[in-house]
Amino acid sequence: MEVTRREFLVFTGVAGAGLALSSLGINMGPVKAYAAEQKKIDKIKTAKQSTTICPYCAVGCGLICSTDTKEKKIINIEGDPDHPINEGALCAKGAGLFQTTANNPNRLKKVLYRAPGSDKWQEKSWDWALSEIAKRVKATRDANFIEKNAKGEVVNRVEAIAHVGSAALDNEELWPLQAMMRALGLVYIEHQARI
Amino acid sequence: MTNHWIDLRNSDCILIMGSNAAANHPISMKWVQRAKDKGGKLISVDPRFTQTSARADIYAALRSGTDIAFLGGMIKYILDNNKYFKDYVVNYTNATFIVGDKYNFEDGLFSGYDPKTKKYDATFWAFKKDEKGIPERDMTMENPRCVFQLLKQHYSRYTVEKVSEITGTPKEDLIKVYEAYASTGVKDKAGTIMYAMGWTQHTVGVQNIRAMCLIQLLLGNMGIAGGGVNALRGESNVQGSTDQALLFHILPGYLRAPTANLANLEAYLKAVTPKSADPKSVNWWQNAPKYVVSLLKTYWGDKATKENDFGYGWLPKLDVGQNCSWLNLFDAMYAGKIKGFFAWGQNPACSGANAHKVRQALGKLDWMVNVNIFDNETGSFWKAPGMDPKKIKTEVFMLPCAASVEKEGSITNSGRWAQWRYKAVDPPGQAKPDGDIIVELMNKIRDLYKKGGKFPEPILNLKWDYTDQKGHFDPHKVAKDINGYFLKDVKIGDKEFKKGDLVPAFLFLQADGSTSCGNWIYCQSYTNEGNNMARRKKDDPTGLGLYPQWAWAWPVNRRIIYNRASVDLEGKPWNPNRAILKWADGKWVGDVPDGPAPPMSDEKAGKYPFIMKPDGVASIFGPGLTDGPFPEHYEPLECPVPKNLMSGQFVNPTIKIFTGELDKHLTCDPRFPFVGTTYRVTEHWQTGIMTRWQSWLVEAQPQMFVEISEELAQLRGIKNGEKVKVSSVRGEVECVAIVTTRFRPFKLGDITVHQVGMPWCFGWMVPKDGGESANLLTPNVGDPNTMIPESKAFMVNITKA
């Protein structure tokens, strides 16, 4: 059912009138949407709830995700009223967090590869992609490894590979990420904090 | 933030400058409003009348890039009218320190400048020290060479008349702001600042913030409830990613990145461990060796031994002075020196200043790995308008990762609270958590190096055990490693710990290899008692909204840092009605204090309050920066005025100017007569790559626009809603014109200057016909300390499309 959020909000306000008019051949779409939303509320009652923190700005607002345990899908996300910072309130982005989940058809779901000179993506497996990346990391690193600088001091670094990102990752992902990059010898390690 | 979001409610006067919090940190305004409800005043200073300005008691406009002039005028006002908090300034800052004879300031330049290298020799700014090596002080602050007198002298030039002529702010507005804010320079009043990229994205970015630090110190606003210097960080975990050192110049926990001249661990530790001869200075960084060795033990595990310098030699070393920051990175990439590139959860094709150069640079790579939850202008740069895929050889691997609710882990907010979030569902399709991608990729690289390769030791010796029994990435394992372990049974003081115990706090870390800790400032986040970041208790013993058992804040759960400055020399709170700390019955009560030492008046054990500073006091005179110990007004690299009214030095003398074919900039050029600036909107986030794929948000903010004043619209014959072209010497962007009174022309003496503003959240990929990134216009020139680009002040033209 294609009902935009704005239309939905408008229509739900007049849902009673819509029901009365349905027998006169009026479009039932909005009414069905309302019914679907009611169903969703039933589901929320039985859903698994988990807390999260908003992924946008650094205020750190709390939210509650409701997950349909049978279908393993998030069916609702709303502000966490117990959270001391936002007390349940959210901005437009936080309130729309639902659209960052699998419910958004635009999410990337496939590993993609673009060959030199190609004008299209090819779908690949994780194993293939990570193996190929590892080969390129090694080839580039080994071919460009700098053991000593112009002064003859030992530097053991790699300037031919650079990394940027990311302030969107969790601390527990960032720590191994920087460890990996530093173990490879990278010095061009940067992210959003610099811009 | 030295303080935290909820603490805004404790303020008597909130200055929002260099930020539009109402649009970009909307929920912060809940706490600003609570302060206002109790009679607090809100001041908004911004080139544009923003959503924040609409909530303010006082609004003042200023031309982009003139914040130091504005704040310098406030410093002069505070000093001229004796509005400073004298006891605080004398005892808790270096205002009383005597500066050495070589320091001097003349016509916009500090002493020690070398025009050939465009660098200062900071030894010219050193303090005068006594025979013990302790800085000499004059507690009367009358010595003409003391910091306080030099400060007075420096800002004596910042008269209201001159400031107004530079900033374009009407004199009466300047006075209104100065009066209101300076009223917090008394014991029982607190003033705070909320700033963001409006201050950092300038060639004088650091000194903008320093100028405000000076004001906060003069008014005694540091370390107190409702005070502080509060950077509103713009990404959910940009605090954490900075703490974990995804930056070239630091290691986790703000330890300096090793350089080639420091050939072994001993030399490195000597260089990173400051000394203080003053017994009253805590000089906390003297503990650096404990944090360094514990970090090395986390990197390399059992492979790090005393005999092999704990693996120090396996870390890459920068040359002395080598700068691998963002602008240099893309300059090297454009020059073809970088072959492989990871763009991990970031979209530089739209976020980088002078984005055209960034996009061209991507085409010079051999390979790129792009990890994201949505397709984006970086991973798909080869099919951007104007690109010919046939001619672009860069291989691209686009890897789909999990969204925030599809994985488990912690993120650190602007108030330094590390908060745990839980996984609600699996990611869709092939998408997987970044943690798994990192672990699996490194496993494959390690497998290759097992068969040989250049300098394999750091790769093979890395302690890499971050998966659970099923082989999946385990965030708890990493969180515990970041916190740190005891690696053998030890007794520290009267406390005994067993091998395998989690370290309860960084006080217990050791420099002998008996402890590990991936990031010392996070030590205590995950202890034997459990995961402190996941706590949800809402007790509030001080009544000031510290919520000490909600999540966990670094360092050691201190909610307001520098809090030892909130009390007088006897340990009594300056403001008993908002006491975050007090000395009672031989101990500190309230927030976690900045160290356990008794108050300063205790002759034997008393300590200075600013424990992270080698001298124990806060720096009004800051000899550690690249561009001078006092903030000084310089014009932006691109500006609308022919000279700097404050001195003969036009722009910051220490900035690096790139000189390649795409590194163009023009100042005072009739082809680009208007000041341009960039900003964000509530509905989109950063480059918009997460939000532009969401129909609800795109419905609210569908396309690129430029805001222009009615006067400028008339001058150029532009009507509201018309398509226009905004151009700089670097590029052009088509926008819808919004003709508005939110921008007004600035009167700079006899000159009228127009300013326009654009959001930078759009890009060619999505939504259809949504417009391009404003970063096609911004200059790639950075602050000399941080190299953050000057995206907030540059010159543009505007014409009908």
JSON list of N, CA, C and O in Angstrom, two decimals, chain B residues 78-106:
[
{"chain": "B", "resi": 78, "resn": "ILE", "atom": "N", "xyz": [35.47, 42.70, 29.45]},
{"chain": "B", "resi": 78, "resn": "ILE", "atom": "CA", "xyz": [35.57, 42.06, 30.78]},
{"chain": "B", "resi": 78, "resn": "ILE", "atom": "C", "xyz": [36.70, 42.69, 31.59]},
{"chain": "B", "resi": 78, "resn": "ILE", "atom": "O", "xyz": [36.53, 43.00, 32.78]},
{"chain": "B", "resi": 79, "resn": "LEU", "atom": "N", "xyz": [37.84, 42.92, 30.94]},
{"chain": "B", "resi": 79, "resn": "LEU", "atom": "CA", "xyz": [38.99, 43.49, 31.65]},
{"chain": "B", "resi": 79, "resn": "LEU", "atom": "C", "xyz": [38.75, 44.96, 32.00]},
{"chain": "B", "resi": 79, "resn": "LEU", "atom": "O", "xyz": [38.99, 45.39, 33.13]},
{"chain": "B", "resi": 80, "resn": "ASP", "atom": "N", "xyz": [38.26, 45.74, 31.04]},
{"chain": "B", "resi": 80, "resn": "ASP", "atom": "CA", "xyz": [38.03, 47.19, 31.26]},
{"chain": "B", "resi": 80, "resn": "ASP", "atom": "C", "xyz": [37.03, 47.44, 32.37]},
{"chain": "B", "resi": 80, "resn": "ASP", "atom": "O", "xyz": [37.13, 48.42, 33.09]},
{"chain": "B", "resi": 81, "resn": "ASN", "atom": "N", "xyz": [36.04, 46.55, 32.46]},
{"chain": "B", "resi": 81, "resn": "ASN", "atom": "CA", "xyz": [34.96, 46.81, 33.43]},
{"chain": "B", "resi": 81, "resn": "ASN", "atom": "C", "xyz": [35.07, 45.94, 34.68]},
{"chain": "B", "resi": 81, "resn": "ASN", "atom": "O", "xyz": [34.10, 45.82, 35.43]},
{"chain": "B", "resi": 82, "resn": "ASN", "atom": "N", "xyz": [36.25, 45.37, 34.90]},
{"chain": "B", "resi": 82, "resn": "ASN", "atom": "CA", "xyz": [36.48, 44.53, 36.09]},
{"chain": "B", "resi": 82, "resn": "ASN", "atom": "C", "xyz": [35.40, 43.48, 36.29]},
{"chain": "B", "resi": 82, "resn": "ASN", "atom": "O", "xyz": [34.91, 43.28, 37.40]},
{"chain": "B", "resi": 83, "resn": "LYS", "atom": "N", "xyz": [35.03, 42.84, 35.22]},
{"chain": "B", "resi": 83, "resn": "LYS", "atom": "CA", "xyz": [33.98, 41.81, 35.31]},
{"chain": "B", "resi": 83, "resn": "LYS", "atom": "C", "xyz": [34.57, 40.43, 35.56]},
{"chain": "B", "resi": 83, "resn": "LYS", "atom": "O", "xyz": [33.83, 39.46, 35.63]},
{"chain": "B", "resi": 84, "resn": "TYR", "atom": "N", "xyz": [35.90, 40.34, 35.63]},
{"chain": "B", "resi": 84, "resn": "TYR", "atom": "CA", "xyz": [36.49, 39.00, 35.79]},
{"chain": "B", "resi": 84, "resn": "TYR", "atom": "C", "xyz": [36.42, 38.55, 37.24]},
{"chain": "B", "resi": 84, "resn": "TYR", "atom": "O", "xyz": [36.31, 39.35, 38.16]},
{"chain": "B", "resi": 85, "resn": "PHE", "atom": "N", "xyz": [36.51, 37.23, 37.42]},
{"chain": "B", "resi": 85, "resn": "PHE", "atom": "CA", "xyz": [36.38, 36.60, 38.74]},
{"chain": "B", "resi": 85, "resn": "PHE", "atom": "C", "xyz": [37.80, 36.47, 39.30]},
{"chain": "B", "resi": 85, "resn": "PHE", "atom": "O", "xyz": [38.53, 35.53, 38.99]},
{"chain": "B", "resi": 86, "resn": "LYS", "atom": "N", "xyz": [38.17, 37.45, 40.11]},
{"chain": "B", "resi": 86, "resn": "LYS", "atom": "CA", "xyz": [39.58, 37.63, 40.45]},
{"chain": "B", "resi": 86, "resn": "LYS", "atom": "C", "xyz": [40.19, 36.43, 41.18]},
{"chain": "B", "resi": 86, "resn": "LYS", "atom": "O", "xyz": [41.30, 35.98, 40.85]},
{"chain": "B", "resi": 87, "resn": "ASP", "atom": "N", "xyz": [39.51, 35.90, 42.20]},
{"chain": "B", "resi": 87, "resn": "ASP", "atom": "CA", "xyz": [40.08, 34.78, 42.97]},
{"chain": "B", "resi": 87, "resn": "ASP", "atom": "C", "xyz": [40.39, 33.59, 42.06]},
{"chain": "B", "resi": 87, "resn": "ASP", "atom": "O", "xyz": [41.38, 32.90, 42.23]},
{"chain": "B", "resi": 88, "resn": "TYR", "atom": "N", "xyz": [39.50, 33.35, 41.14]},
{"chain": "B", "resi": 88, "resn": "TYR", "atom": "CA", "xyz": [39.64, 32.22, 40.20]},
{"chain": "B", "resi": 88, "resn": "TYR", "atom": "C", "xyz": [40.82, 32.48, 39.27]},
{"chain": "B", "resi": 88, "resn": "TYR", "atom": "O", "xyz": [41.68, 31.62, 39.08]},
{"chain": "B", "resi": 89, "resn": "VAL", "atom": "N", "xyz": [40.86, 33.67, 38.70]},
{"chain": "B", "resi": 89, "resn": "VAL", "atom": "CA", "xyz": [41.90, 34.01, 37.74]},
{"chain": "B", "resi": 89, "resn": "VAL", "atom": "C", "xyz": [43.28, 33.94, 38.40]},
{"chain": "B", "resi": 89, "resn": "VAL", "atom": "O", "xyz": [44.23, 33.37, 37.84]},
{"chain": "B", "resi": 90, "resn": "VAL", "atom": "N", "xyz": [43.40, 34.45, 39.61]},
{"chain": "B", "resi": 90, "resn": "VAL", "atom": "CA", "xyz": [44.69, 34.48, 40.30]},
{"chain": "B", "resi": 90, "resn": "VAL", "atom": "C", "xyz": [45.16, 33.07, 40.65]},
{"chain": "B", "resi": 90, "resn": "VAL", "atom": "O", "xyz": [46.33, 32.73, 40.44]},
{"chain": "B", "resi": 91, "resn": "ASN", "atom": "N", "xyz": [44.26, 32.27, 41.17]},
{"chain": "B", "resi": 91, "resn": "ASN", "atom": "CA", "xyz": [44.67, 30.96, 41.72]},
{"chain": "B", "resi": 91, "resn": "ASN", "atom": "C", "xyz": [44.62, 29.80, 40.74]},
{"chain": "B", "resi": 91, "resn": "ASN", "atom": "O", "xyz": [45.37, 28.84, 40.89]},
{"chain": "B", "resi": 92, "resn": "TYR", "atom": "N", "xyz": [43.71, 29.87, 39.77]},
{"chain": "B", "resi": 92, "resn": "TYR", "atom": "CA", "xyz": [43.48, 28.68, 38.95]},
{"chain": "B", "resi": 92, "resn": "TYR", "atom": "C", "xyz": [43.93, 28.83, 37.49]},
{"chain": "B", "resi": 92, "resn": "TYR", "atom": "O", "xyz": [43.70, 27.94, 36.68]},
{"chain": "B", "resi": 93, "resn": "THR", "atom": "N", "xyz": [44.50, 29.99, 37.13]},
{"chain": "B", "resi": 93, "resn": "THR", "atom": "CA", "xyz": [44.97, 30.16, 35.76]},
{"chain": "B", "resi": 93, "resn": "THR", "atom": "C", "xyz": [46.42, 30.65, 35.78]},
{"chain": "B", "resi": 93, "resn": "THR", "atom": "O", "xyz": [46.95, 31.00, 36.83]},
{"chain": "B", "resi": 94, "resn": "ASN", "atom": "N", "xyz": [47.03, 30.70, 34.59]},
{"chain": "B", "resi": 94, "resn": "ASN", "atom": "CA", "xyz": [48.40, 31.19, 34.53]},
{"chain": "B", "resi": 94, "resn": "ASN", "atom": "C", "xyz": [48.47, 32.70, 34.32]},
{"chain": "B", "resi": 94, "resn": "ASN", "atom": "O", "xyz": [49.50, 33.21, 33.89]},
{"chain": "B", "resi": 95, "resn": "ALA", "atom": "N", "xyz": [47.40, 33.42, 34.68]},
{"chain": "B", "resi": 95, "resn": "ALA", "atom": "CA", "xyz": [47.39, 34.89, 34.54]},
{"chain": "B", "resi": 95, "resn": "ALA", "atom": "C", "xyz": [48.52, 35.54, 35.34]},
{"chain": "B", "resi": 95, "resn": "ALA", "atom": "O", "xyz": [48.99, 36.62, 34.99]},
{"chain": "B", "resi": 96, "resn": "THR", "atom": "N", "xyz": [48.95, 34.86, 36.42]},
{"chain": "B", "resi": 96, "resn": "THR", "atom": "CA", "xyz": [49.98, 35.44, 37.29]},
{"chain": "B", "resi": 96, "resn": "THR", "atom": "C", "xyz": [51.40, 35.10, 36.81]},
{"chain": "B", "resi": 96, "resn": "THR", "atom": "O", "xyz": [52.37, 35.61, 37.35]},
{"chain": "B", "resi": 97, "resn": "PHE", "atom": "N", "xyz": [51.52, 34.20, 35.82]},
{"chain": "B", "resi": 97, "resn": "PHE", "atom": "CA", "xyz": [52.84, 33.75, 35.39]},
{"chain": "B", "resi": 97, "resn": "PHE", "atom": "C", "xyz": [53.59, 34.87, 34.66]},
{"chain": "B", "resi": 97, "resn": "PHE", "atom": "O", "xyz": [52.98, 35.67, 33.95]},
{"chain": "B", "resi": 98, "resn": "ILE", "atom": "N", "xyz": [54.90, 34.86, 34.84]},
{"chain": "B", "resi": 98, "resn": "ILE", "atom": "CA", "xyz": [55.72, 35.86, 34.15]},
{"chain": "B", "resi": 98, "resn": "ILE", "atom": "C", "xyz": [56.24, 35.23, 32.84]},
{"chain": "B", "resi": 98, "resn": "ILE", "atom": "O", "xyz": [56.80, 34.14, 32.83]},
{"chain": "B", "resi": 99, "resn": "VAL", "atom": "N", "xyz": [56.02, 35.97, 31.76]},
{"chain": "B", "resi": 99, "resn": "VAL", "atom": "CA", "xyz": [56.44, 35.48, 30.45]},
{"chain": "B", "resi": 99, "resn": "VAL", "atom": "C", "xyz": [57.87, 35.95, 30.18]},
{"chain": "B", "resi": 99, "resn": "VAL", "atom": "O", "xyz": [58.23, 37.09, 30.53]},
{"chain": "B", "resi": 100, "resn": "GLY", "atom": "N", "xyz": [58.67, 35.08, 29.56]},
{"chain": "B", "resi": 100, "resn": "GLY", "atom": "CA", "xyz": [60.08, 35.38, 29.29]},
{"chain": "B", "resi": 100, "resn": "GLY", "atom": "C", "xyz": [60.28, 36.59, 28.40]},
{"chain": "B", "resi": 100, "resn": "GLY", "atom": "O", "xyz": [59.36, 37.04, 27.71]},
{"chain": "B", "resi": 101, "resn": "ASP", "atom": "N", "xyz": [61.53, 37.10, 28.38]},
{"chain": "B", "resi": 101, "resn": "ASP", "atom": "CA", "xyz": [61.82, 38.35, 27.68]},
{"chain": "B", "resi": 101, "resn": "ASP", "atom": "C", "xyz": [61.70, 38.25, 26.16]},
{"chain": "B", "resi": 101, "resn": "ASP", "atom": "O", "xyz": [61.55, 39.26, 25.48]},
{"chain": "B", "resi": 102, "resn": "LYS", "atom": "N", "xyz": [61.78, 37.04, 25.64]},
{"chain": "B", "resi": 102, "resn": "LYS", "atom": "CA", "xyz": [61.75, 36.91, 24.18]},
{"chain": "B", "resi": 102, "resn": "LYS", "atom": "C", "xyz": [60.35, 37.03, 23.59]},
{"chain": "B", "resi": 102, "resn": "LYS", "atom": "O", "xyz": [60.19, 37.18, 22.38]},
{"chain": "B", "resi": 103, "resn": "TYR", "atom": "N", "xyz": [59.33, 36.97, 24.45]},
{"chain": "B", "resi": 103, "resn": "TYR", "atom": "CA", "xyz": [57.96, 37.09, 23.92]},
{"chain": "B", "resi": 103, "resn": "TYR", "atom": "C", "xyz": [57.66, 38.53, 23.53]},
{"chain": "B", "resi": 103, "resn": "TYR", "atom": "O", "xyz": [57.99, 39.47, 24.25]},
{"chain": "B", "resi": 104, "resn": "ASN", "atom": "N", "xyz": [57.01, 38.66, 22.40]},
{"chain": "B", "resi": 104, "resn": "ASN", "atom": "CA", "xyz": [56.69, 39.99, 21.90]},
{"chain": "B", "resi": 104, "resn": "ASN", "atom": "C", "xyz": [55.56, 39.83, 20.88]},
{"chain": "B", "resi": 104, "resn": "ASN", "atom": "O", "xyz": [55.38, 38.76, 20.31]},
{"chain": "B", "resi": 105, "resn": "PHE", "atom": "N", "xyz": [54.80, 40.90, 20.66]},
{"chain": "B", "resi": 105, "resn": "PHE", "atom": "CA", "xyz": [53.75, 40.87, 19.64]},
{"chain": "B", "resi": 105, "resn": "PHE", "atom": "C", "xyz": [53.77, 42.21, 18.91]},
{"chain": "B", "resi": 105, "resn": "PHE", "atom": "O", "xyz": [53.70, 43.26, 19.54]},
{"chain": "B", "resi": 106, "resn": "GLU", "atom": "N", "xyz": [53.87, 42.16, 17.60]},
{"chain": "B", "resi": 106, "resn": "GLU", "atom": "CA", "xyz": [53.95, 43.40, 16.86]},
{"chain": "B", "resi": 106, "resn": "GLU", "atom": "C", "xyz": [53.24, 43.30, 15.52]},
{"chain": "B", "resi": 106, "resn": "GLU", "atom": "O", "xyz": [53.54, 42.41, 14.71]}
]
